mmCIF file with all atom_site columns, C-alpha atoms in Angstrom:
data_model
loop_
_atom_site.group_PDB
_atom_site.id
_atom_site.type_symbol
_atom_site.label_atom_id
_atom_site.label_alt_id
_atom_site.label_comp_id
_atom_site.label_asym_id
_atom_site.label_entity_id
_atom_site.label_seq_id
_atom_site.pdbx_PDB_ins_code
_atom_site.Cartn_x
_atom_site.Cartn_y
_atom_site.Cartn_z
_atom_site.occupancy
_atom_site.B_iso_or_equiv
_atom_site.pdbx_formal_charge
_atom_site.auth_seq_id
_atom_site.auth_comp_id
_atom_site.auth_asym_id
_atom_site.auth_atom_id
_atom_site.pdbx_PDB_model_num
ATOM 1   C CA . MET H 1 1   ? 34.439 105.711 -22.220 1.00 60.00 ? 88  MET H CA 1
ATOM 2   C CA . VAL H 1 2   ? 31.161 105.434 -20.309 1.00 72.00 ? 89  VAL H CA 1
ATOM 3   C CA . THR H 1 3   ? 30.438 108.438 -18.082 1.00 88.00 ? 90  THR H CA 1
ATOM 4   C CA . VAL H 1 4   ? 29.657 107.333 -14.536 1.00 93.00 ? 91  VAL H CA 1
ATOM 5   C CA . GLU H 1 5   ? 30.406 108.574 -11.053 1.00 96.00 ? 92  GLU H CA 1
ATOM 6   C CA . ILE H 1 6   ? 32.160 106.375 -8.502  1.00 97.00 ? 93  ILE H CA 1
ATOM 7   C CA . ARG H 1 7   ? 31.278 107.395 -4.947  1.00 98.00 ? 94  ARG H CA 1
ATOM 8   C CA . THR H 1 8   ? 32.591 106.243 -1.595  1.00 98.00 ? 95  THR H CA 1
ATOM 9   C CA . THR H 1 9   ? 29.705 105.266 0.641   1.00 97.00 ? 96  THR H CA 1
ATOM 10  C CA . ARG H 1 10  ? 28.839 103.114 3.609   1.00 97.00 ? 97  ARG H CA 1
ATOM 11  C CA . PHE H 1 11  ? 27.890 99.481  3.114   1.00 97.00 ? 98  PHE H CA 1
ATOM 12  C CA . ASP H 1 12  ? 24.613 100.210 4.921   1.00 98.00 ? 99  ASP H CA 1
ATOM 13  C CA . HIS H 1 13  ? 23.672 103.155 2.645   1.00 98.00 ? 100 HIS H CA 1
ATOM 14  C CA . PRO H 1 14  ? 20.216 102.529 1.090   1.00 98.00 ? 101 PRO H CA 1
ATOM 15  C CA . ASP H 1 15  ? 21.640 102.342 -2.457  1.00 98.00 ? 102 ASP H CA 1
ATOM 16  C CA . ALA H 1 16  ? 24.310 99.872  -1.329  1.00 98.00 ? 103 ALA H CA 1
ATOM 17  C CA . MET H 1 17  ? 21.665 97.776  0.408   1.00 97.00 ? 104 MET H CA 1
ATOM 18  C CA . LYS H 1 18  ? 19.546 97.818  -2.773  1.00 98.00 ? 105 LYS H CA 1
ATOM 19  C CA . LEU H 1 19  ? 22.444 96.451  -4.846  1.00 98.00 ? 106 LEU H CA 1
ATOM 20  C CA . ASN H 1 20  ? 23.354 93.993  -2.078  1.00 97.00 ? 107 ASN H CA 1
ATOM 21  C CA . ASP H 1 21  ? 19.802 92.628  -2.234  1.00 97.00 ? 108 ASP H CA 1
ATOM 22  C CA . LEU H 1 22  ? 20.138 92.249  -6.024  1.00 97.00 ? 109 LEU H CA 1
ATOM 23  C CA . VAL H 1 23  ? 23.455 90.401  -5.815  1.00 97.00 ? 110 VAL H CA 1
ATOM 24  C CA . GLN H 1 24  ? 22.013 88.124  -3.136  1.00 97.00 ? 111 GLN H CA 1
ATOM 25  C CA . GLN H 1 25  ? 19.125 87.313  -5.492  1.00 97.00 ? 112 GLN H CA 1
ATOM 26  C CA . GLU H 1 26  ? 21.648 86.460  -8.181  1.00 96.00 ? 113 GLU H CA 1
ATOM 27  C CA . TYR H 1 27  ? 23.488 84.125  -5.777  1.00 97.00 ? 114 TYR H CA 1
ATOM 28  C CA . VAL H 1 28  ? 20.189 82.401  -5.005  1.00 97.00 ? 115 VAL H CA 1
ATOM 29  C CA . LEU H 1 29  ? 19.560 81.874  -8.731  1.00 97.00 ? 116 LEU H CA 1
ATOM 30  C CA . ARG H 1 30  ? 23.044 80.500  -9.328  1.00 97.00 ? 117 ARG H CA 1
ATOM 31  C CA . TYR H 1 31  ? 23.731 78.608  -6.093  1.00 97.00 ? 118 TYR H CA 1
ATOM 32  C CA . GLY H 1 32  ? 20.378 78.149  -4.382  1.00 96.00 ? 119 GLY H CA 1
ATOM 33  C CA . ASP H 1 33  ? 21.260 80.426  -1.449  1.00 95.00 ? 120 ASP H CA 1
ATOM 34  C CA . GLY H 1 34  ? 22.618 83.892  -0.725  1.00 94.00 ? 121 GLY H CA 1
ATOM 35  C CA . ASP H 1 35  ? 26.140 84.590  0.508   1.00 94.00 ? 122 ASP H CA 1
ATOM 36  C CA . LEU H 1 36  ? 26.224 83.722  4.217   1.00 93.00 ? 123 LEU H CA 1
ATOM 37  C CA . THR H 1 37  ? 29.554 85.462  4.876   1.00 93.00 ? 124 THR H CA 1
ATOM 38  C CA . THR H 1 38  ? 29.320 87.754  7.901   1.00 91.00 ? 125 THR H CA 1
ATOM 39  C CA . MET H 1 39  ? 29.326 91.376  6.754   1.00 93.00 ? 126 MET H CA 1
ATOM 40  C CA . ASP H 1 40  ? 29.022 94.635  8.661   1.00 95.00 ? 127 ASP H CA 1
ATOM 41  C CA . ALA H 1 41  ? 29.212 98.257  7.547   1.00 97.00 ? 128 ALA H CA 1
ATOM 42  C CA . ALA H 1 42  ? 32.108 98.752  9.977   1.00 97.00 ? 129 ALA H CA 1
ATOM 43  C CA . HIS H 1 43  ? 34.208 96.279  7.936   1.00 97.00 ? 130 HIS H CA 1
ATOM 44  C CA . PHE H 1 44  ? 34.321 98.837  5.125   1.00 98.00 ? 131 PHE H CA 1
ATOM 45  C CA . ALA H 1 45  ? 35.081 101.947 7.181   1.00 96.00 ? 132 ALA H CA 1
ATOM 46  C CA . PRO H 1 46  ? 38.316 103.668 6.102   1.00 95.00 ? 133 PRO H CA 1
ATOM 47  C CA . PRO H 1 47  ? 41.178 103.132 6.620   1.00 94.00 ? 134 PRO H CA 1
ATOM 48  C CA . GLN H 1 48  ? 40.406 99.428  7.201   1.00 96.00 ? 135 GLN H CA 1
ATOM 49  C CA . GLY H 1 49  ? 38.147 99.168  4.191   1.00 98.00 ? 136 GLY H CA 1
ATOM 50  C CA . LEU H 1 50  ? 36.168 101.041 1.577   1.00 98.00 ? 137 LEU H CA 1
ATOM 51  C CA . TYR H 1 51  ? 32.815 100.628 -0.139  1.00 98.00 ? 138 TYR H CA 1
ATOM 52  C CA . LEU H 1 52  ? 32.081 102.116 -3.552  1.00 98.00 ? 139 LEU H CA 1
ATOM 53  C CA . LEU H 1 53  ? 28.967 102.626 -5.629  1.00 98.00 ? 140 LEU H CA 1
ATOM 54  C CA . VAL H 1 54  ? 28.905 103.441 -9.319  1.00 98.00 ? 141 VAL H CA 1
ATOM 55  C CA . TYR H 1 55  ? 26.138 105.782 -10.449 1.00 98.00 ? 142 TYR H CA 1
ATOM 56  C CA . ASP H 1 56  ? 24.914 106.187 -14.017 1.00 96.00 ? 143 ASP H CA 1
ATOM 57  C CA . THR H 1 57  ? 24.441 109.651 -15.524 1.00 95.00 ? 144 THR H CA 1
ATOM 58  C CA . ASP H 1 58  ? 20.832 109.720 -14.321 1.00 95.00 ? 145 ASP H CA 1
ATOM 59  C CA . GLY H 1 59  ? 21.865 109.036 -10.700 1.00 96.00 ? 146 GLY H CA 1
ATOM 60  C CA . THR H 1 60  ? 20.903 105.361 -10.699 1.00 97.00 ? 147 THR H CA 1
ATOM 61  C CA . PRO H 1 61  ? 23.244 103.039 -8.759  1.00 98.00 ? 148 PRO H CA 1
ATOM 62  C CA . VAL H 1 62  ? 24.470 100.437 -11.251 1.00 98.00 ? 149 VAL H CA 1
ATOM 63  C CA . ALA H 1 63  ? 27.467 98.761  -9.602  1.00 98.00 ? 150 ALA H CA 1
ATOM 64  C CA . SER H 1 64  ? 28.973 98.157  -6.202  1.00 98.00 ? 151 SER H CA 1
ATOM 65  C CA . GLY H 1 65  ? 32.012 96.690  -4.548  1.00 98.00 ? 152 GLY H CA 1
ATOM 66  C CA . GLY H 1 66  ? 34.197 97.061  -1.527  1.00 98.00 ? 153 GLY H CA 1
ATOM 67  C CA . TRP H 1 67  ? 37.277 95.806  0.195   1.00 98.00 ? 154 TRP H CA 1
ATOM 68  C CA . ARG H 1 68  ? 37.954 95.080  3.838   1.00 98.00 ? 155 ARG H CA 1
ATOM 69  C CA . ALA H 1 69  ? 41.277 94.585  5.577   1.00 98.00 ? 156 ALA H CA 1
ATOM 70  C CA . GLN H 1 70  ? 42.135 91.040  6.580   1.00 98.00 ? 157 GLN H CA 1
ATOM 71  C CA . ASP H 1 71  ? 45.161 89.708  8.392   1.00 97.00 ? 158 ASP H CA 1
ATOM 72  C CA . ALA H 1 72  ? 46.411 86.212  9.244   1.00 97.00 ? 159 ALA H CA 1
ATOM 73  C CA . SER H 1 73  ? 43.538 84.162  10.646  1.00 95.00 ? 160 SER H CA 1
ATOM 74  C CA . PRO H 1 74  ? 42.209 80.625  10.944  1.00 95.00 ? 161 PRO H CA 1
ATOM 75  C CA . GLU H 1 75  ? 39.953 81.458  7.967   1.00 94.00 ? 162 GLU H CA 1
ATOM 76  C CA . GLY H 1 76  ? 43.056 81.432  5.735   1.00 96.00 ? 163 GLY H CA 1
ATOM 77  C CA . PHE H 1 77  ? 43.848 85.108  5.267   1.00 97.00 ? 164 PHE H CA 1
ATOM 78  C CA . THR H 1 78  ? 47.412 86.469  5.257   1.00 96.00 ? 165 THR H CA 1
ATOM 79  C CA . ASP H 1 79  ? 48.686 89.637  6.922   1.00 97.00 ? 166 ASP H CA 1
ATOM 80  C CA . GLY H 1 80  ? 48.129 92.577  4.597   1.00 98.00 ? 167 GLY H CA 1
ATOM 81  C CA . ASP H 1 81  ? 45.208 91.135  2.647   1.00 98.00 ? 168 ASP H CA 1
ATOM 82  C CA . ALA H 1 82  ? 42.370 93.276  1.310   1.00 98.00 ? 169 ALA H CA 1
ATOM 83  C CA . GLU H 1 83  ? 39.311 91.146  0.613   1.00 98.00 ? 170 GLU H CA 1
ATOM 84  C CA . VAL H 1 84  ? 37.007 92.167  -2.247  1.00 98.00 ? 171 VAL H CA 1
ATOM 85  C CA . LYS H 1 85  ? 33.320 91.844  -1.376  1.00 98.00 ? 172 LYS H CA 1
ATOM 86  C CA . ARG H 1 86  ? 30.020 92.401  -3.177  1.00 96.00 ? 173 ARG H CA 1
ATOM 87  C CA . MET H 1 87  ? 31.366 93.178  -6.643  1.00 97.00 ? 174 MET H CA 1
ATOM 88  C CA . PHE H 1 88  ? 28.199 93.501  -8.668  1.00 98.00 ? 175 PHE H CA 1
ATOM 89  C CA . VAL H 1 89  ? 26.934 95.213  -11.806 1.00 98.00 ? 176 VAL H CA 1
ATOM 90  C CA . VAL H 1 90  ? 23.206 95.317  -12.511 1.00 98.00 ? 177 VAL H CA 1
ATOM 91  C CA . PRO H 1 91  ? 22.327 93.261  -15.612 1.00 97.00 ? 178 PRO H CA 1
ATOM 92  C CA . GLU H 1 92  ? 21.293 96.259  -17.724 1.00 96.00 ? 179 GLU H CA 1
ATOM 93  C CA . ALA H 1 93  ? 24.702 97.936  -17.176 1.00 97.00 ? 180 ALA H CA 1
ATOM 94  C CA . ARG H 1 94  ? 26.899 94.910  -17.885 1.00 96.00 ? 181 ARG H CA 1
ATOM 95  C CA . GLY H 1 95  ? 29.335 94.902  -20.791 1.00 95.00 ? 182 GLY H CA 1
ATOM 96  C CA . ARG H 1 96  ? 30.306 98.565  -20.301 1.00 95.00 ? 183 ARG H CA 1
ATOM 97  C CA . GLY H 1 97  ? 33.585 98.003  -18.425 1.00 96.00 ? 184 GLY H CA 1
ATOM 98  C CA . LEU H 1 98  ? 32.168 99.127  -15.068 1.00 97.00 ? 185 LEU H CA 1
ATOM 99  C CA . ALA H 1 99  ? 33.365 96.090  -13.111 1.00 97.00 ? 186 ALA H CA 1
ATOM 100 C CA . ARG H 1 100 ? 36.899 96.535  -14.429 1.00 97.00 ? 187 ARG H CA 1
ATOM 101 C CA . ARG H 1 101 ? 36.923 100.246 -13.511 1.00 97.00 ? 188 ARG H CA 1
ATOM 102 C CA . LEU H 1 102 ? 35.499 99.513  -10.081 1.00 98.00 ? 189 LEU H CA 1
ATOM 103 C CA . LEU H 1 103 ? 38.022 96.741  -9.445  1.00 98.00 ? 190 LEU H CA 1
ATOM 104 C CA . ALA H 1 104 ? 40.909 99.033  -10.444 1.00 98.00 ? 191 ALA H CA 1
ATOM 105 C CA . GLU H 1 105 ? 39.665 101.677 -7.996  1.00 98.00 ? 192 GLU H CA 1
ATOM 106 C CA . LEU H 1 106 ? 39.369 99.097  -5.214  1.00 98.00 ? 193 LEU H CA 1
ATOM 107 C CA . GLU H 1 107 ? 42.915 97.908  -5.894  1.00 98.00 ? 194 GLU H CA 1
ATOM 108 C CA . SER H 1 108 ? 44.277 101.461 -5.943  1.00 98.00 ? 195 SER H CA 1
ATOM 109 C CA . THR H 1 109 ? 42.613 102.460 -2.675  1.00 98.00 ? 196 THR H CA 1
ATOM 110 C CA . ALA H 1 110 ? 43.630 99.226  -0.924  1.00 98.00 ? 197 ALA H CA 1
ATOM 111 C CA . ALA H 1 111 ? 47.248 99.735  -1.980  1.00 98.00 ? 198 ALA H CA 1
ATOM 112 C CA . ALA H 1 112 ? 47.122 103.359 -0.794  1.00 97.00 ? 199 ALA H CA 1
ATOM 113 C CA . ALA H 1 113 ? 45.868 102.086 2.574   1.00 97.00 ? 200 ALA H CA 1
ATOM 114 C CA . GLY H 1 114 ? 48.933 99.836  2.858   1.00 97.00 ? 201 GLY H CA 1
ATOM 115 C CA . ARG H 1 115 ? 47.332 96.529  1.923   1.00 98.00 ? 202 ARG H CA 1
ATOM 116 C CA . GLN H 1 116 ? 49.731 94.152  0.177   1.00 98.00 ? 203 GLN H CA 1
ATOM 117 C CA . ARG H 1 117 ? 47.479 91.690  -1.615  1.00 98.00 ? 204 ARG H CA 1
ATOM 118 C CA . MET H 1 118 ? 43.937 91.795  -2.970  1.00 98.00 ? 205 MET H CA 1
ATOM 119 C CA . VAL H 1 119 ? 42.022 88.545  -2.513  1.00 98.00 ? 206 VAL H CA 1
ATOM 120 C CA . LEU H 1 120 ? 38.532 87.471  -3.450  1.00 98.00 ? 207 LEU H CA 1
ATOM 121 C CA . GLU H 1 121 ? 36.250 84.507  -3.410  1.00 97.00 ? 208 GLU H CA 1
ATOM 122 C CA . THR H 1 122 ? 33.881 83.758  -6.257  1.00 97.00 ? 209 THR H CA 1
ATOM 123 C CA . GLY H 1 123 ? 32.317 80.577  -7.540  1.00 97.00 ? 210 GLY H CA 1
ATOM 124 C CA . LEU H 1 124 ? 32.403 78.222  -10.479 1.00 98.00 ? 211 LEU H CA 1
ATOM 125 C CA . LYS H 1 125 ? 28.860 79.291  -11.418 1.00 98.00 ? 212 LYS H CA 1
ATOM 126 C CA . GLN H 1 126 ? 30.156 82.820  -12.083 1.00 97.00 ? 213 GLN H CA 1
ATOM 127 C CA . PRO H 1 127 ? 32.416 82.235  -15.109 1.00 97.00 ? 214 PRO H CA 1
ATOM 128 C CA . GLU H 1 128 ? 32.167 85.878  -16.235 1.00 96.00 ? 215 GLU H CA 1
ATOM 129 C CA . ALA H 1 129 ? 33.549 86.997  -12.851 1.00 97.00 ? 216 ALA H CA 1
ATOM 130 C CA . ILE H 1 130 ? 36.390 84.486  -13.071 1.00 98.00 ? 217 ILE H CA 1
ATOM 131 C CA . ARG H 1 131 ? 37.261 85.778  -16.566 1.00 98.00 ? 218 ARG H CA 1
ATOM 132 C CA . LEU H 1 132 ? 37.265 89.384  -15.304 1.00 98.00 ? 219 LEU H CA 1
ATOM 133 C CA . TYR H 1 133 ? 39.586 88.554  -12.424 1.00 98.00 ? 220 TYR H CA 1
ATOM 134 C CA . GLU H 1 134 ? 41.939 86.423  -14.529 1.00 98.00 ? 221 GLU H CA 1
ATOM 135 C CA . SER H 1 135 ? 42.187 89.153  -17.171 1.00 98.00 ? 222 SER H CA 1
ATOM 136 C CA . SER H 1 136 ? 42.925 91.655  -14.369 1.00 98.00 ? 223 SER H CA 1
ATOM 137 C CA . GLY H 1 137 ? 45.940 89.686  -13.141 1.00 98.00 ? 224 GLY H CA 1
ATOM 138 C CA . TYR H 1 138 ? 44.363 87.495  -10.458 1.00 98.00 ? 225 TYR H CA 1
ATOM 139 C CA . ALA H 1 139 ? 45.531 83.922  -9.971  1.00 98.00 ? 226 ALA H CA 1
ATOM 140 C CA . PRO H 1 140 ? 44.340 81.053  -7.767  1.00 98.00 ? 227 PRO H CA 1
ATOM 141 C CA . VAL H 1 141 ? 45.367 81.229  -4.091  1.00 97.00 ? 228 VAL H CA 1
ATOM 142 C CA . ASP H 1 142 ? 44.803 78.940  -1.122  1.00 96.00 ? 229 ASP H CA 1
ATOM 143 C CA . LYS H 1 143 ? 41.140 78.957  -0.210  1.00 97.00 ? 230 LYS H CA 1
ATOM 144 C CA . PHE H 1 144 ? 40.011 81.237  2.611   1.00 96.00 ? 231 PHE H CA 1
ATOM 145 C CA . GLY H 1 145 ? 36.875 82.568  4.229   1.00 95.00 ? 232 GLY H CA 1
ATOM 146 C CA . TYR H 1 146 ? 33.434 81.170  4.906   1.00 94.00 ? 233 TYR H CA 1
ATOM 147 C CA . TYR H 1 147 ? 33.302 79.007  1.756   1.00 96.00 ? 234 TYR H CA 1
ATOM 148 C CA . ARG H 1 148 ? 36.892 77.725  1.858   1.00 95.00 ? 235 ARG H CA 1
ATOM 149 C CA . ASP H 1 149 ? 35.700 74.095  2.091   1.00 96.00 ? 236 ASP H CA 1
ATOM 150 C CA . HIS H 1 150 ? 32.953 74.406  -0.541  1.00 96.00 ? 237 HIS H CA 1
ATOM 151 C CA . GLU H 1 151 ? 33.576 72.596  -3.833  1.00 96.00 ? 238 GLU H CA 1
ATOM 152 C CA . LEU H 1 152 ? 32.251 75.474  -5.972  1.00 97.00 ? 239 LEU H CA 1
ATOM 153 C CA . SER H 1 153 ? 34.432 78.104  -4.270  1.00 97.00 ? 240 SER H CA 1
ATOM 154 C CA . VAL H 1 154 ? 37.221 79.760  -6.250  1.00 98.00 ? 241 VAL H CA 1
ATOM 155 C CA . CYS H 1 155 ? 39.701 81.964  -4.377  1.00 98.00 ? 242 CYS H CA 1
ATOM 156 C CA . MET H 1 156 ? 41.999 84.311  -6.254  1.00 98.00 ? 243 MET H CA 1
ATOM 157 C CA . GLY H 1 157 ? 44.574 86.934  -5.361  1.00 98.00 ? 244 GLY H CA 1
ATOM 158 C CA . LYS H 1 158 ? 46.812 89.614  -6.802  1.00 98.00 ? 245 LYS H CA 1
ATOM 159 C CA . PRO H 1 159 ? 49.810 91.404  -5.261  1.00 98.00 ? 246 PRO H CA 1
ATOM 160 C CA . LEU H 1 160 ? 49.219 95.123  -4.863  1.00 98.00 ? 247 LEU H CA 1
ATOM 161 C CA . SER H 1 161 ? 52.877 96.178  -4.815  1.00 82.00 ? 248 SER H CA 1
#
């Protein structure tokens, strides 16, 4: 198993912002624009959310992801949802199981915080992400969030209980 350290941090921590900039660049390459979903560091403040960074043995941040509490809303969320945001692994660290470990930690912490379902939105131009989520027990759910009417949007969910 790959030795890494998973740390709880703020979404506005410099390392988190660095990885956020990288994932936004990847969205631009794949979709022509970054993710326009409204995000704020406060969304990930415990107990209503959590943001995690994965550090390699040399202290380099190599992966990120967080969840934020969502409840019933016009955007399509359901009471008890935990929405996954900014799951990302830098290209040079891919294929080492980091995304799967990070996702498991996000699920565990969301369940411990009383969230009932983990939901996420990805896109058809991210087939490797879709495969990860499907192999982790996620299934299609009604679309939600900023991109709920976009043809490339894929929304998935998984019960946490």
